[in-house]
Short mmCIF file of C-alpha atoms in Angstrom, two decimals:
data_model
loop_
_atom_site.label_atom_id
_atom_site.label_comp_id
_atom_site.label_asym_id
_atom_site.label_seq_id
_atom_site.Cartn_x
_atom_site.Cartn_y
_atom_site.Cartn_z
CA UNK A 1 201.08 -49.99 -95.45
CA UNK A 2 198.14 -47.97 -94.16
CA UNK A 3 198.64 -46.81 -90.57
CA UNK A 4 195.47 -45.99 -88.64
CA UNK A 5 195.15 -42.47 -87.24
CA UNK A 6 193.00 -41.73 -84.20
CA UNK A 7 192.58 -37.96 -84.72
CA UNK A 8 192.49 -37.32 -88.47
CA UNK A 9 189.95 -34.47 -88.32
CA UNK A 10 191.63 -31.21 -87.23
CA UNK A 11 193.74 -33.16 -84.74
CA UNK A 12 190.69 -33.46 -82.48
CA UNK A 13 189.54 -36.74 -80.99
CA UNK A 14 186.04 -35.35 -80.40
CA UNK A 15 185.55 -34.09 -83.97
CA UNK A 16 187.09 -37.27 -85.38
CA UNK A 17 184.71 -39.41 -83.29
CA UNK A 18 181.77 -37.31 -84.50
CA UNK A 19 182.74 -37.90 -88.13
CA UNK A 20 183.50 -41.60 -87.50
CA UNK A 21 180.03 -42.11 -86.00
CA UNK A 22 178.27 -40.78 -89.12
CA UNK A 23 177.80 -44.23 -90.77
CA UNK A 24 176.19 -45.60 -87.59
CA UNK A 25 173.91 -42.60 -87.21
CA UNK A 26 172.91 -42.72 -90.88
CA UNK A 27 171.88 -46.40 -90.67
CA UNK A 28 169.79 -45.89 -87.54
CA UNK A 29 168.13 -42.70 -88.84
CA UNK A 30 167.30 -44.27 -92.20
CA UNK A 31 165.76 -47.28 -90.46
CA UNK A 32 163.84 -45.57 -87.68
CA UNK A 33 163.15 -42.14 -89.13
CA UNK A 34 162.94 -42.50 -92.91
CA UNK A 35 161.64 -46.10 -92.71
CA UNK A 36 164.02 -47.18 -95.45
CA UNK A 37 164.31 -50.93 -96.07
CA UNK A 38 167.11 -52.48 -94.05
CA UNK A 39 169.27 -53.63 -96.98
CA UNK A 40 169.14 -50.17 -98.55
CA UNK A 41 169.97 -48.52 -95.22
CA UNK A 42 172.89 -50.93 -94.83
CA UNK A 43 174.25 -50.16 -98.30
CA UNK A 44 173.90 -46.42 -97.69
CA UNK A 45 175.73 -46.75 -94.37
CA UNK A 46 178.45 -48.74 -96.11
CA UNK A 47 178.89 -45.98 -98.68
CA UNK A 48 179.16 -43.43 -95.86
CA UNK A 49 181.78 -45.57 -94.07
CA UNK A 50 183.82 -45.88 -97.28
CA UNK A 51 183.71 -42.10 -97.87
CA UNK A 52 184.73 -41.35 -94.26
CA UNK A 53 187.58 -43.89 -94.47
CA UNK A 54 188.80 -42.43 -97.78
CA UNK A 55 188.27 -38.69 -97.33
CA UNK A 56 188.65 -38.21 -93.56
CA UNK A 57 191.06 -41.02 -92.63
CA UNK A 58 193.08 -41.19 -95.85
CA UNK A 59 192.71 -44.95 -96.28
CA UNK A 60 193.56 -45.91 -99.89
CA UNK A 61 190.50 -46.89 -101.90
CA UNK A 62 191.88 -50.34 -102.76
CA UNK A 63 192.40 -51.16 -99.07
CA UNK A 64 189.01 -49.68 -98.17
CA UNK A 65 187.33 -51.86 -100.81
CA UNK A 66 189.30 -54.91 -99.66
CA UNK A 67 188.24 -54.41 -96.05
CA UNK A 68 184.60 -54.10 -97.16
CA UNK A 69 184.88 -57.35 -99.13
CA UNK A 70 186.38 -59.13 -96.13
CA UNK A 71 183.48 -57.95 -93.98
CA UNK A 72 180.98 -59.20 -96.56
CA UNK A 73 182.74 -62.57 -96.74
CA UNK A 74 182.67 -62.83 -92.94
CA UNK A 75 178.97 -62.01 -93.10
CA UNK A 76 178.42 -64.92 -95.47
CA UNK A 77 180.75 -67.31 -93.68
CA UNK A 78 180.39 -68.09 -90.83
CA UNK A 79 177.42 -65.88 -89.87
CA UNK A 80 174.92 -66.49 -92.68
CA UNK A 81 176.20 -70.04 -93.06
CA UNK A 82 174.77 -70.72 -89.59
CA UNK A 83 171.49 -68.90 -90.27
CA UNK A 84 170.83 -70.58 -93.63
CA UNK A 85 171.49 -74.08 -92.35
CA UNK A 86 169.49 -73.55 -89.12
CA UNK A 87 166.51 -72.25 -91.08
CA UNK A 88 166.95 -75.09 -93.57
CA UNK A 89 166.43 -77.56 -90.73
CA UNK A 90 163.32 -75.63 -89.78
CA UNK A 91 161.99 -75.66 -93.37
CA UNK A 92 162.38 -79.44 -93.54
CA UNK A 93 160.30 -79.81 -90.36
CA UNK A 94 157.66 -77.58 -91.96
CA UNK A 95 157.78 -79.62 -95.17
CA UNK A 96 157.15 -82.87 -93.30
CA UNK A 97 154.60 -81.17 -90.98
CA UNK A 98 156.67 -82.09 -87.92
CA UNK A 99 156.91 -78.41 -87.08
CA UNK A 100 153.11 -78.44 -86.63
CA UNK A 101 153.49 -81.38 -84.25
CA UNK A 102 156.15 -79.50 -82.28
CA UNK A 103 153.95 -76.40 -82.16
CA UNK A 104 151.00 -78.45 -80.90
CA UNK A 105 153.25 -80.01 -78.28
CA UNK A 106 154.20 -76.57 -77.00
CA UNK A 107 150.58 -75.44 -77.17
CA UNK A 108 149.50 -78.34 -74.93
CA UNK A 109 151.92 -77.27 -72.20
CA UNK A 110 149.54 -74.38 -71.49
CA UNK A 111 146.64 -72.73 -73.28
CA UNK A 112 147.54 -69.37 -71.71
CA UNK A 113 149.11 -67.30 -74.52
CA UNK A 114 151.26 -65.41 -72.03
CA UNK A 115 152.82 -68.67 -70.86
CA UNK A 116 153.15 -69.77 -74.49
CA UNK A 117 155.14 -66.60 -75.15
CA UNK A 118 157.57 -67.63 -72.40
CA UNK A 119 157.83 -71.24 -73.56
CA UNK A 120 158.35 -70.39 -77.22
CA UNK A 121 160.14 -67.03 -77.30
CA UNK A 122 162.19 -67.21 -74.10
CA UNK A 123 162.93 -70.90 -73.43
CA UNK A 124 162.82 -72.44 -76.90
CA UNK A 125 164.32 -69.26 -78.35
CA UNK A 126 167.22 -69.53 -75.90
CA UNK A 127 167.82 -73.13 -76.97
CA UNK A 128 167.89 -72.06 -80.61
CA UNK A 129 170.24 -69.20 -79.71
CA UNK A 130 172.50 -71.66 -77.90
CA UNK A 131 172.66 -73.94 -80.92
CA UNK A 132 172.55 -71.60 -83.90
CA UNK A 133 172.08 -67.94 -83.02
CA UNK A 134 172.50 -65.21 -85.64
CA UNK A 135 168.80 -64.54 -86.24
CA UNK A 136 167.44 -68.10 -86.27
CA UNK A 137 165.65 -67.82 -82.87
CA UNK A 138 163.81 -64.66 -83.90
CA UNK A 139 162.69 -66.13 -87.23
CA UNK A 140 161.51 -69.48 -85.90
CA UNK A 141 159.89 -68.23 -82.68
CA UNK A 142 158.04 -65.46 -84.53
CA UNK A 143 156.54 -68.01 -86.90
CA UNK A 144 155.50 -70.28 -84.02
CA UNK A 145 153.81 -67.45 -82.13
CA UNK A 146 151.88 -66.36 -85.23
CA UNK A 147 150.67 -69.94 -85.67
CA UNK A 148 149.51 -69.92 -82.05
CA UNK A 149 147.34 -66.90 -82.85
CA UNK A 150 149.57 -63.95 -81.98
CA UNK A 151 149.33 -60.80 -84.08
CA UNK A 152 152.42 -60.72 -86.39
CA UNK A 153 153.72 -57.43 -84.95
CA UNK A 154 153.32 -58.63 -81.35
CA UNK A 155 154.93 -61.98 -82.21
CA UNK A 156 157.93 -60.23 -83.75
CA UNK A 157 158.33 -57.78 -80.85
CA UNK A 158 158.10 -60.56 -78.22
CA UNK A 159 160.65 -62.67 -80.10
CA UNK A 160 163.07 -59.75 -80.54
CA UNK A 161 162.93 -58.73 -76.87
CA UNK A 162 163.26 -62.36 -75.71
CA UNK A 163 166.45 -62.71 -77.77
CA UNK A 164 168.61 -60.90 -75.21
CA UNK A 165 169.67 -62.88 -72.13
CA UNK A 166 171.06 -65.90 -74.05
CA UNK A 167 172.94 -63.96 -76.76
CA UNK A 168 176.33 -63.60 -75.01
CA UNK A 169 176.64 -67.41 -74.81
CA UNK A 170 174.86 -68.08 -78.12
CA UNK A 171 176.09 -70.29 -80.96
CA UNK A 172 177.89 -72.53 -78.48
CA UNK A 173 179.59 -69.63 -76.71
CA UNK A 174 181.00 -68.01 -79.86
CA UNK A 175 180.76 -64.38 -78.60
CA UNK A 176 182.65 -64.97 -75.34
CA UNK A 177 185.17 -67.25 -77.05
CA UNK A 178 185.84 -64.47 -79.59
CA UNK A 179 186.08 -61.92 -76.79
CA UNK A 180 188.71 -64.00 -75.04
CA UNK A 181 190.67 -64.40 -78.27
CA UNK A 182 190.80 -60.70 -79.19
CA UNK A 183 191.54 -59.49 -75.65
CA UNK A 184 194.05 -62.16 -74.66
CA UNK A 185 192.12 -62.73 -71.44
CA UNK A 186 191.44 -66.31 -70.26
CA UNK A 187 188.09 -67.61 -71.51
CA UNK A 188 187.07 -68.78 -68.05
CA UNK A 189 187.68 -65.31 -66.58
CA UNK A 190 185.67 -63.51 -69.28
CA UNK A 191 182.82 -66.04 -69.23
CA UNK A 192 182.68 -65.87 -65.44
CA UNK A 193 182.09 -62.09 -65.42
CA UNK A 194 179.58 -62.24 -68.28
CA UNK A 195 177.88 -64.98 -66.27
CA UNK A 196 177.46 -62.50 -63.42
CA UNK A 197 175.84 -59.84 -65.63
CA UNK A 198 173.49 -61.38 -68.22
CA UNK A 199 171.70 -63.64 -65.68
CA UNK A 200 170.38 -60.42 -64.12
CA UNK A 201 168.68 -59.67 -67.45
CA UNK A 202 167.13 -63.14 -67.35
CA UNK A 203 165.33 -62.14 -64.15
CA UNK A 204 163.68 -59.17 -65.88
CA UNK A 205 163.02 -60.32 -69.45
CA UNK A 206 160.30 -62.96 -68.72
CA UNK A 207 158.36 -60.37 -66.72
CA UNK A 208 158.73 -57.94 -69.60
CA UNK A 209 157.50 -60.54 -72.08
CA UNK A 210 154.23 -61.24 -70.25
CA UNK A 211 153.72 -57.48 -70.03
CA UNK A 212 154.29 -57.14 -73.78
CA UNK A 213 151.82 -59.95 -74.38
CA UNK A 214 149.03 -58.70 -72.12
CA UNK A 215 150.00 -55.43 -70.46
CA UNK A 216 149.59 -54.90 -66.72
CA UNK A 217 147.06 -57.71 -66.46
CA UNK A 218 149.59 -60.17 -67.90
CA UNK A 219 152.21 -59.06 -65.39
CA UNK A 220 149.76 -59.18 -62.49
CA UNK A 221 148.37 -62.63 -63.30
CA UNK A 222 151.48 -64.47 -64.52
CA UNK A 223 154.39 -62.90 -62.64
CA UNK A 224 154.92 -66.03 -60.53
CA UNK A 225 155.65 -68.45 -63.44
CA UNK A 226 157.54 -65.71 -65.27
CA UNK A 227 159.76 -65.08 -62.26
CA UNK A 228 160.26 -68.82 -61.69
CA UNK A 229 161.35 -69.21 -65.30
CA UNK A 230 163.72 -66.24 -65.05
CA UNK A 231 165.29 -67.35 -61.77
CA UNK A 232 165.88 -70.90 -63.01
CA UNK A 233 167.36 -69.60 -66.27
CA UNK A 234 169.62 -67.14 -64.43
CA UNK A 235 170.87 -69.70 -61.92
CA UNK A 236 171.65 -72.26 -64.64
CA UNK A 237 173.44 -69.70 -66.80
CA UNK A 238 175.48 -68.45 -63.82
CA UNK A 239 176.50 -71.95 -62.71
CA UNK A 240 177.40 -73.15 -66.21
CA UNK A 241 179.36 -70.00 -67.12
CA UNK A 242 181.33 -70.06 -63.90
CA UNK A 243 181.77 -73.75 -63.11
CA UNK A 244 180.90 -75.93 -66.13
CA UNK A 245 181.34 -74.62 -69.69
CA UNK A 246 180.57 -71.36 -71.44
CA UNK A 247 179.61 -73.32 -74.56
CA UNK A 248 176.84 -75.15 -72.72
CA UNK A 249 175.55 -72.24 -70.59
CA UNK A 250 172.48 -71.45 -72.70
CA UNK A 251 171.49 -75.06 -73.29
CA UNK A 252 171.31 -75.74 -69.57
CA UNK A 253 169.59 -72.42 -68.90
CA UNK A 254 166.94 -72.97 -71.58
CA UNK A 255 166.09 -76.48 -70.39
CA UNK A 256 166.03 -75.60 -66.69
CA UNK A 257 164.01 -72.44 -67.35
CA UNK A 258 161.40 -74.41 -69.30
CA UNK A 259 161.28 -77.07 -66.59
CA UNK A 260 160.72 -74.51 -63.86
CA UNK A 261 158.04 -72.76 -65.90
CA UNK A 262 155.91 -75.85 -66.51
CA UNK A 263 156.43 -76.99 -62.91
CA UNK A 264 154.54 -73.95 -61.57
CA UNK A 265 150.85 -74.94 -61.21
CA UNK A 266 149.71 -71.46 -62.21
CA UNK A 267 151.33 -71.89 -65.63
CA UNK A 268 149.06 -74.85 -66.44
CA UNK A 269 145.77 -73.21 -65.51
CA UNK A 270 143.41 -72.48 -68.42
CA UNK A 271 143.43 -68.85 -69.48
CA UNK A 272 140.23 -66.82 -69.21
CA UNK A 273 138.54 -66.22 -72.55
CA UNK A 274 138.92 -62.39 -72.30
CA UNK A 275 142.67 -62.92 -71.96
CA UNK A 276 142.82 -65.15 -75.01
CA UNK A 277 140.68 -62.73 -77.00
CA UNK A 278 142.90 -59.79 -76.05
CA UNK A 279 146.26 -61.48 -76.66
CA UNK A 280 145.49 -63.76 -79.60
CA UNK A 281 144.43 -61.08 -82.04
CA UNK A 282 145.67 -63.12 -84.98
CA UNK A 283 144.24 -66.29 -86.52
CA UNK A 284 144.89 -69.41 -84.44
CA UNK A 285 145.66 -72.50 -86.47
CA UNK A 286 142.83 -75.05 -86.20
CA UNK A 287 145.40 -77.84 -86.40
CA UNK A 288 146.53 -77.06 -82.84
CA UNK A 289 143.73 -79.27 -81.52
CA UNK A 290 144.87 -82.42 -83.36
CA UNK A 291 146.37 -85.33 -81.39
CA UNK A 292 149.68 -86.75 -82.55
CA UNK A 293 151.18 -90.24 -82.14
CA UNK A 294 154.01 -90.38 -79.60
CA UNK A 295 156.41 -91.61 -82.31
CA UNK A 296 155.78 -88.51 -84.42
CA UNK A 297 156.22 -86.24 -81.42
CA UNK A 298 159.65 -87.81 -80.83
CA UNK A 299 160.53 -87.25 -84.50
CA UNK A 300 159.41 -83.62 -84.21
CA UNK A 301 161.87 -83.03 -81.36
CA UNK A 302 164.60 -85.04 -83.11
CA UNK A 303 166.13 -82.21 -85.21
CA UNK A 304 166.91 -80.16 -82.11
CA UNK A 305 168.14 -83.21 -80.20
CA UNK A 306 170.42 -83.94 -83.16
CA UNK A 307 171.82 -80.40 -83.08
CA UNK A 308 172.51 -80.75 -79.35
CA UNK A 309 174.19 -84.11 -79.95
CA UNK A 310 176.36 -82.89 -82.84
CA UNK A 311 177.53 -79.80 -80.95
CA UNK A 312 178.15 -81.82 -77.78
CA UNK A 313 180.33 -84.29 -79.68
CA UNK A 314 182.16 -81.38 -81.31
CA UNK A 315 183.12 -80.10 -77.83
CA UNK A 316 185.00 -83.33 -76.99
CA UNK A 317 188.67 -82.19 -76.95
CA UNK A 318 189.92 -84.87 -79.37
CA UNK A 319 187.10 -84.20 -81.83
CA UNK A 320 187.47 -80.43 -81.44
CA UNK A 321 191.18 -80.61 -82.27
CA UNK A 322 190.49 -82.83 -85.26
CA UNK A 323 187.86 -80.44 -86.62
CA UNK A 324 190.14 -77.46 -86.08
CA UNK A 325 192.78 -78.97 -88.38
CA UNK A 326 190.53 -78.14 -91.34
CA UNK A 327 190.76 -74.40 -90.60
CA UNK A 328 192.36 -72.48 -93.47
CA UNK A 329 194.26 -69.22 -92.90
CA UNK A 330 194.98 -66.70 -95.67
CA UNK A 331 196.76 -63.38 -96.04
CA UNK A 332 193.87 -61.18 -97.18
CA UNK A 333 194.70 -59.61 -100.57
CA UNK A 334 195.16 -55.84 -101.02
CA UNK A 335 195.15 -55.28 -97.27
CA UNK A 336 198.14 -54.11 -95.22
CA UNK A 337 196.94 -52.21 -92.16
CA UNK A 338 198.76 -51.24 -88.98
CA UNK A 339 197.34 -49.80 -85.76
CA UNK A 340 198.43 -46.34 -84.54
CA UNK A 341 201.49 -47.93 -82.87
CA UNK A 342 202.55 -49.48 -86.19
CA UNK A 343 201.63 -53.08 -85.33
CA UNK A 344 199.87 -55.15 -88.03
CA UNK A 345 196.18 -55.67 -87.26
CA UNK A 346 194.50 -59.07 -87.17
CA UNK A 347 192.35 -58.20 -90.17
CA UNK A 348 195.31 -58.68 -92.50
CA UNK A 349 194.82 -62.41 -92.02
CA UNK A 350 191.53 -64.25 -92.63
CA UNK A 351 190.69 -67.62 -91.08
CA UNK A 352 188.19 -70.00 -92.64
CA UNK A 353 187.05 -72.65 -90.10
CA UNK A 354 185.43 -74.82 -92.74
CA UNK A 355 184.37 -77.77 -90.58
CA UNK A 356 184.50 -76.56 -86.98
CA UNK A 357 182.22 -73.57 -87.51
CA UNK A 358 178.68 -73.73 -86.15
CA UNK A 359 177.08 -73.59 -89.60
CA UNK A 360 178.83 -76.75 -90.76
CA UNK A 361 177.86 -78.57 -87.58
CA UNK A 362 174.25 -77.51 -88.11
CA UNK A 363 174.56 -78.78 -91.70
CA UNK A 364 175.63 -82.19 -90.38
CA UNK A 365 172.64 -82.16 -88.02
CA UNK A 366 170.45 -81.13 -90.96
CA UNK A 367 171.60 -84.09 -93.03
CA UNK A 368 170.77 -86.39 -90.13
CA UNK A 369 167.41 -84.62 -89.78
CA UNK A 370 166.60 -85.31 -93.43
CA UNK A 371 167.17 -89.02 -92.78
CA UNK A 372 165.13 -89.10 -89.56
CA UNK A 373 162.22 -87.17 -91.07
CA UNK A 374 162.35 -89.09 -94.35
CA UNK A 375 163.14 -86.10 -96.58
CA UNK A 376 164.36 -87.16 -100.04
CA UNK A 377 167.79 -85.79 -101.02
CA UNK A 378 166.32 -83.86 -103.96
CA UNK A 379 163.71 -82.25 -101.72
CA UNK A 380 166.32 -81.39 -99.08
CA UNK A 381 168.48 -79.60 -101.66
CA UNK A 382 165.43 -77.77 -103.01
CA UNK A 383 164.52 -76.61 -99.49
CA UNK A 384 168.09 -75.38 -98.89
CA UNK A 385 168.02 -73.32 -102.09
CA UNK A 386 164.56 -72.01 -101.16
CA UNK A 387 165.98 -70.91 -97.79
CA UNK A 388 168.69 -68.90 -99.54
CA UNK A 389 166.09 -67.29 -101.80
CA UNK A 390 163.85 -66.46 -98.85
CA UNK A 391 166.73 -64.76 -97.04
CA UNK A 392 168.07 -62.87 -100.08
CA UNK A 393 167.34 -59.40 -98.68
CA UNK A 394 168.51 -60.40 -95.20
CA UNK A 395 171.71 -61.70 -96.81
CA UNK A 396 172.21 -58.33 -98.52
CA UNK A 397 171.59 -56.54 -95.23
CA UNK A 398 174.00 -58.71 -93.25
CA UNK A 399 176.80 -58.51 -95.80
CA UNK A 400 176.47 -54.73 -96.23
CA UNK A 401 176.41 -54.07 -92.48
CA UNK A 402 179.36 -56.40 -91.83
CA UNK A 403 181.23 -54.70 -94.67
CA UNK A 404 180.45 -51.37 -92.97
CA UNK A 405 181.74 -52.71 -89.63
CA UNK A 406 184.99 -53.94 -91.17
CA UNK A 407 185.61 -50.66 -92.99
CA UNK A 408 185.08 -48.78 -89.73
CA UNK A 409 187.32 -51.18 -87.84
CA UNK A 410 190.22 -51.37 -90.30
CA UNK A 411 190.23 -47.67 -91.23
CA UNK A 412 190.42 -46.68 -87.55
CA UNK A 413 186.93 -45.18 -87.23
CA UNK A 414 185.96 -47.74 -84.59
CA UNK A 415 189.16 -47.09 -82.63
CA UNK A 416 188.51 -43.34 -82.68
CA UNK A 417 185.01 -43.81 -81.26
CA UNK A 418 186.35 -46.22 -78.66
CA UNK A 419 189.15 -43.91 -77.52
CA UNK A 420 186.70 -41.04 -77.32
CA UNK A 421 184.47 -43.14 -75.07
CA UNK A 422 187.51 -44.26 -73.06
CA UNK A 423 188.37 -40.61 -72.42
CA UNK A 424 185.28 -40.47 -70.22
CA UNK A 425 187.48 -41.53 -67.30
CA UNK A 426 185.30 -42.24 -64.29
CA UNK A 427 182.27 -42.57 -66.58
CA UNK A 428 183.92 -45.33 -68.59
CA UNK A 429 182.19 -48.10 -66.61
CA UNK A 430 178.82 -46.56 -67.51
CA UNK A 431 179.68 -46.07 -71.19
CA UNK A 432 181.38 -49.43 -71.68
CA UNK A 433 178.14 -51.39 -72.28
CA UNK A 434 176.98 -48.60 -74.62
CA UNK A 435 179.96 -49.28 -76.89
CA UNK A 436 179.02 -52.96 -77.14
CA UNK A 437 175.39 -51.96 -77.71
CA UNK A 438 176.38 -49.78 -80.67
CA UNK A 439 178.55 -52.55 -82.08
CA UNK A 440 175.73 -55.09 -82.06
CA UNK A 441 173.16 -52.55 -83.26
CA UNK A 442 175.27 -52.08 -86.38
CA UNK A 443 176.67 -55.56 -86.97
CA UNK A 444 173.78 -57.59 -85.54
CA UNK A 445 176.31 -59.86 -83.87
CA UNK A 446 177.66 -59.87 -80.31
CA UNK A 447 180.59 -61.80 -81.74
CA UNK A 448 181.38 -59.00 -84.21
CA UNK A 449 180.98 -56.30 -81.55
CA UNK A 450 183.37 -58.18 -79.28
CA UNK A 451 185.87 -58.48 -82.12
CA UNK A 452 185.42 -54.80 -82.89
CA UNK A 453 185.74 -53.28 -79.42
CA UNK A 454 186.94 -56.02 -77.06
CA UNK A 455 190.65 -55.20 -77.18
CA UNK A 456 189.89 -51.50 -76.95
CA UNK A 457 187.81 -52.02 -73.80
CA UNK A 458 190.71 -53.85 -72.16
CA UNK A 459 193.18 -51.11 -73.11
CA UNK A 460 190.87 -48.39 -71.79
CA UNK A 461 190.28 -50.35 -68.57
CA UNK A 462 193.99 -50.68 -67.88
CA UNK A 463 194.56 -46.98 -68.58
CA UNK A 464 191.78 -45.98 -66.19
CA UNK A 465 192.54 -48.50 -63.46
CA UNK A 466 189.35 -50.54 -63.93
CA UNK A 467 189.11 -54.32 -64.24
CA UNK A 468 189.89 -55.45 -67.83
CA UNK A 469 187.65 -58.49 -67.36
CA UNK A 470 184.78 -56.26 -66.22
CA UNK A 471 184.85 -53.92 -69.22
CA UNK A 472 185.45 -56.73 -71.70
CA UNK A 473 182.42 -58.54 -70.29
CA UNK A 474 180.43 -55.29 -70.28
CA UNK A 475 181.04 -54.99 -74.02
CA UNK A 476 179.37 -58.36 -74.57
CA UNK A 477 176.62 -57.92 -71.96
CA UNK A 478 175.69 -54.46 -73.23
CA UNK A 479 175.88 -55.73 -76.77
CA UNK A 480 173.13 -58.29 -76.30
CA UNK A 481 170.66 -55.42 -75.82
CA UNK A 482 171.51 -54.02 -79.25
CA UNK A 483 170.48 -57.27 -80.90
CA UNK A 484 166.78 -56.41 -80.98
CA UNK A 485 167.39 -53.20 -82.96
CA UNK A 486 170.00 -54.52 -85.40
CA UNK A 487 168.95 -54.14 -89.06
CA UNK A 488 169.38 -57.79 -89.97
CA UNK A 489 167.45 -59.05 -86.93
CA UNK A 490 164.63 -56.64 -87.76
CA UNK A 491 164.72 -57.85 -91.37
CA UNK A 492 164.65 -61.51 -90.36
CA UNK A 493 161.72 -60.89 -87.98
CA UNK A 494 159.75 -59.02 -90.66
CA UNK A 495 160.43 -61.69 -93.28
CA UNK A 496 159.37 -64.47 -90.91
CA UNK A 497 155.93 -63.03 -90.11
CA UNK A 498 155.11 -61.41 -93.46
CA UNK A 499 155.90 -57.79 -92.54
CA UNK A 500 158.51 -57.18 -95.25
CA UNK A 501 159.40 -53.50 -95.50
CA UNK A 502 158.14 -52.62 -92.00
CA UNK A 503 161.48 -52.83 -90.19
CA UNK A 504 161.12 -49.19 -89.13
CA UNK A 505 157.80 -49.91 -87.39
CA UNK A 506 159.37 -52.72 -85.39
CA UNK A 507 162.39 -50.57 -84.55
CA UNK A 508 160.22 -47.90 -82.96
CA UNK A 509 158.44 -50.52 -80.84
CA UNK A 510 161.57 -52.26 -79.50
CA UNK A 511 163.96 -49.29 -79.23
CA UNK A 512 162.56 -48.05 -75.87
CA UNK A 513 163.01 -51.52 -74.34
CA UNK A 514 166.51 -51.79 -75.76
CA UNK A 515 167.49 -48.43 -74.26
CA UNK A 516 165.76 -49.14 -70.93
CA UNK A 517 167.50 -52.50 -70.45
CA UNK A 518 170.79 -50.94 -71.59
CA UNK A 519 170.47 -48.36 -68.81
CA UNK A 520 169.96 -51.20 -66.32
CA UNK A 521 173.09 -52.96 -67.60
CA UNK A 522 175.10 -49.72 -67.43
CA UNK A 523 174.10 -49.28 -63.78
CA UNK A 524 175.03 -52.91 -63.04
CA UNK A 525 178.50 -52.44 -64.52
CA UNK A 526 178.99 -49.15 -62.64
CA UNK A 527 178.00 -50.93 -59.44
CA UNK A 528 180.38 -53.79 -60.15
CA UNK A 529 183.22 -51.29 -60.68
CA UNK A 530 182.70 -50.00 -57.11
CA UNK A 531 182.38 -51.66 -53.71
CA UNK A 532 178.58 -51.46 -54.06
CA UNK A 533 178.43 -54.51 -56.36
CA UNK A 534 182.13 -55.30 -56.60
CA UNK A 535 181.54 -58.36 -54.40
CA UNK A 536 179.74 -59.96 -57.37
CA UNK A 537 182.95 -60.31 -59.37
CA UNK A 538 185.13 -63.42 -59.07
#
């Protein structure tokens, strides 16, 4: 048995945390400073994590390798399983040209590119995040914005920044469900607090998006519809998270936000030609002016309606229990790890939710989509294989970074960093979202960051006298702001808009916004830990 040690370097928590953070620092420096491709940066970071685990923490090489393999497997299933199947559905709509019909439908809602950015990246992106998550919203929304005439870099940046507010409740609430599982806190309690933090981001992000699209002029001329969209989204997310269902929070928020946006008269006014010339610096597809039969428009929306229907049916208690019976649980080979108190860690056991996982549900919806859109079985299989080939470097990035995260978690590196942060005492409320931010920046997944640091946040909260629900929620809410700088999200965005190899360029553009919004979230959590904003908590 390997027993984790919190202070392996000279018996110092500070020095040990400094060494443990090396893999994270290396990945971010290689991406942003050296401009190394994301999959190479991920593999280099993984090597660093393995060396730190072996040389500094004394974890046997066979257990270190086994933990890396488990992380890679988790990266493939369920994470990439969701991404591949969601993008497969998208590829079938492209193949049958129904994606063009959907794009034209969005384009007819408003000819103002700043409003189009809100409709596509914020509202439709939130719906995709609610249903699939894990990179699919960034990929699909980036492509749609490029087709509308956005410059590829601007389209990618807008899509990355928009993919924040819905992340904590994405993939049918997977992050908050995971957070509740690893912390032992009731799901309703955790979701309720998250639902009183991330809606505040929803008030800001639409305003930020119109500013990214058209600078100060965009903010000055379109702040009313942007604010209406943000308020409606925030209210729906708050109500659903607190009083309805965490799994349905983003679906309701996306639909209500879109409804509020198009209801504002200003959003439907034609944009001035100088605005269009300034924002649409790319090539606008001439097909946007075509008129489509109503029947084909319905078929274009059908894939997403099918995903909503499949996931909704899967939430019915009887169906949910039936699907859960297919979950397989295994003792992971060559892995026997205990925490510093000598208790076996959860990583020794691996669960495989074959049918109930989001990726399988999206697969079912994809099969139904193939029937509705008239895609031949042979063509559907070919498109699925083409999706895997298209994502090959993203797959390598995700698996290497998840392997890195698991090595750090199971060797004790993550616990060392977390305890060092927890030692901040009164500053813990401020640093709590930062820990989640780091977790998502590395793993690309709010779910993974919650699994990594959720229990630690609760332990630190109880030791310092703070609310466990507050710090657990802060881990998830802070984590959503690390999504835009995660290596795999950057890779997916670059691949979608034809900027392969330019992940570092995108990182430098979105990092200031990620840090700025993180500071806002840190101040919110600090306020909620005191009487200043403590009234916001349930």
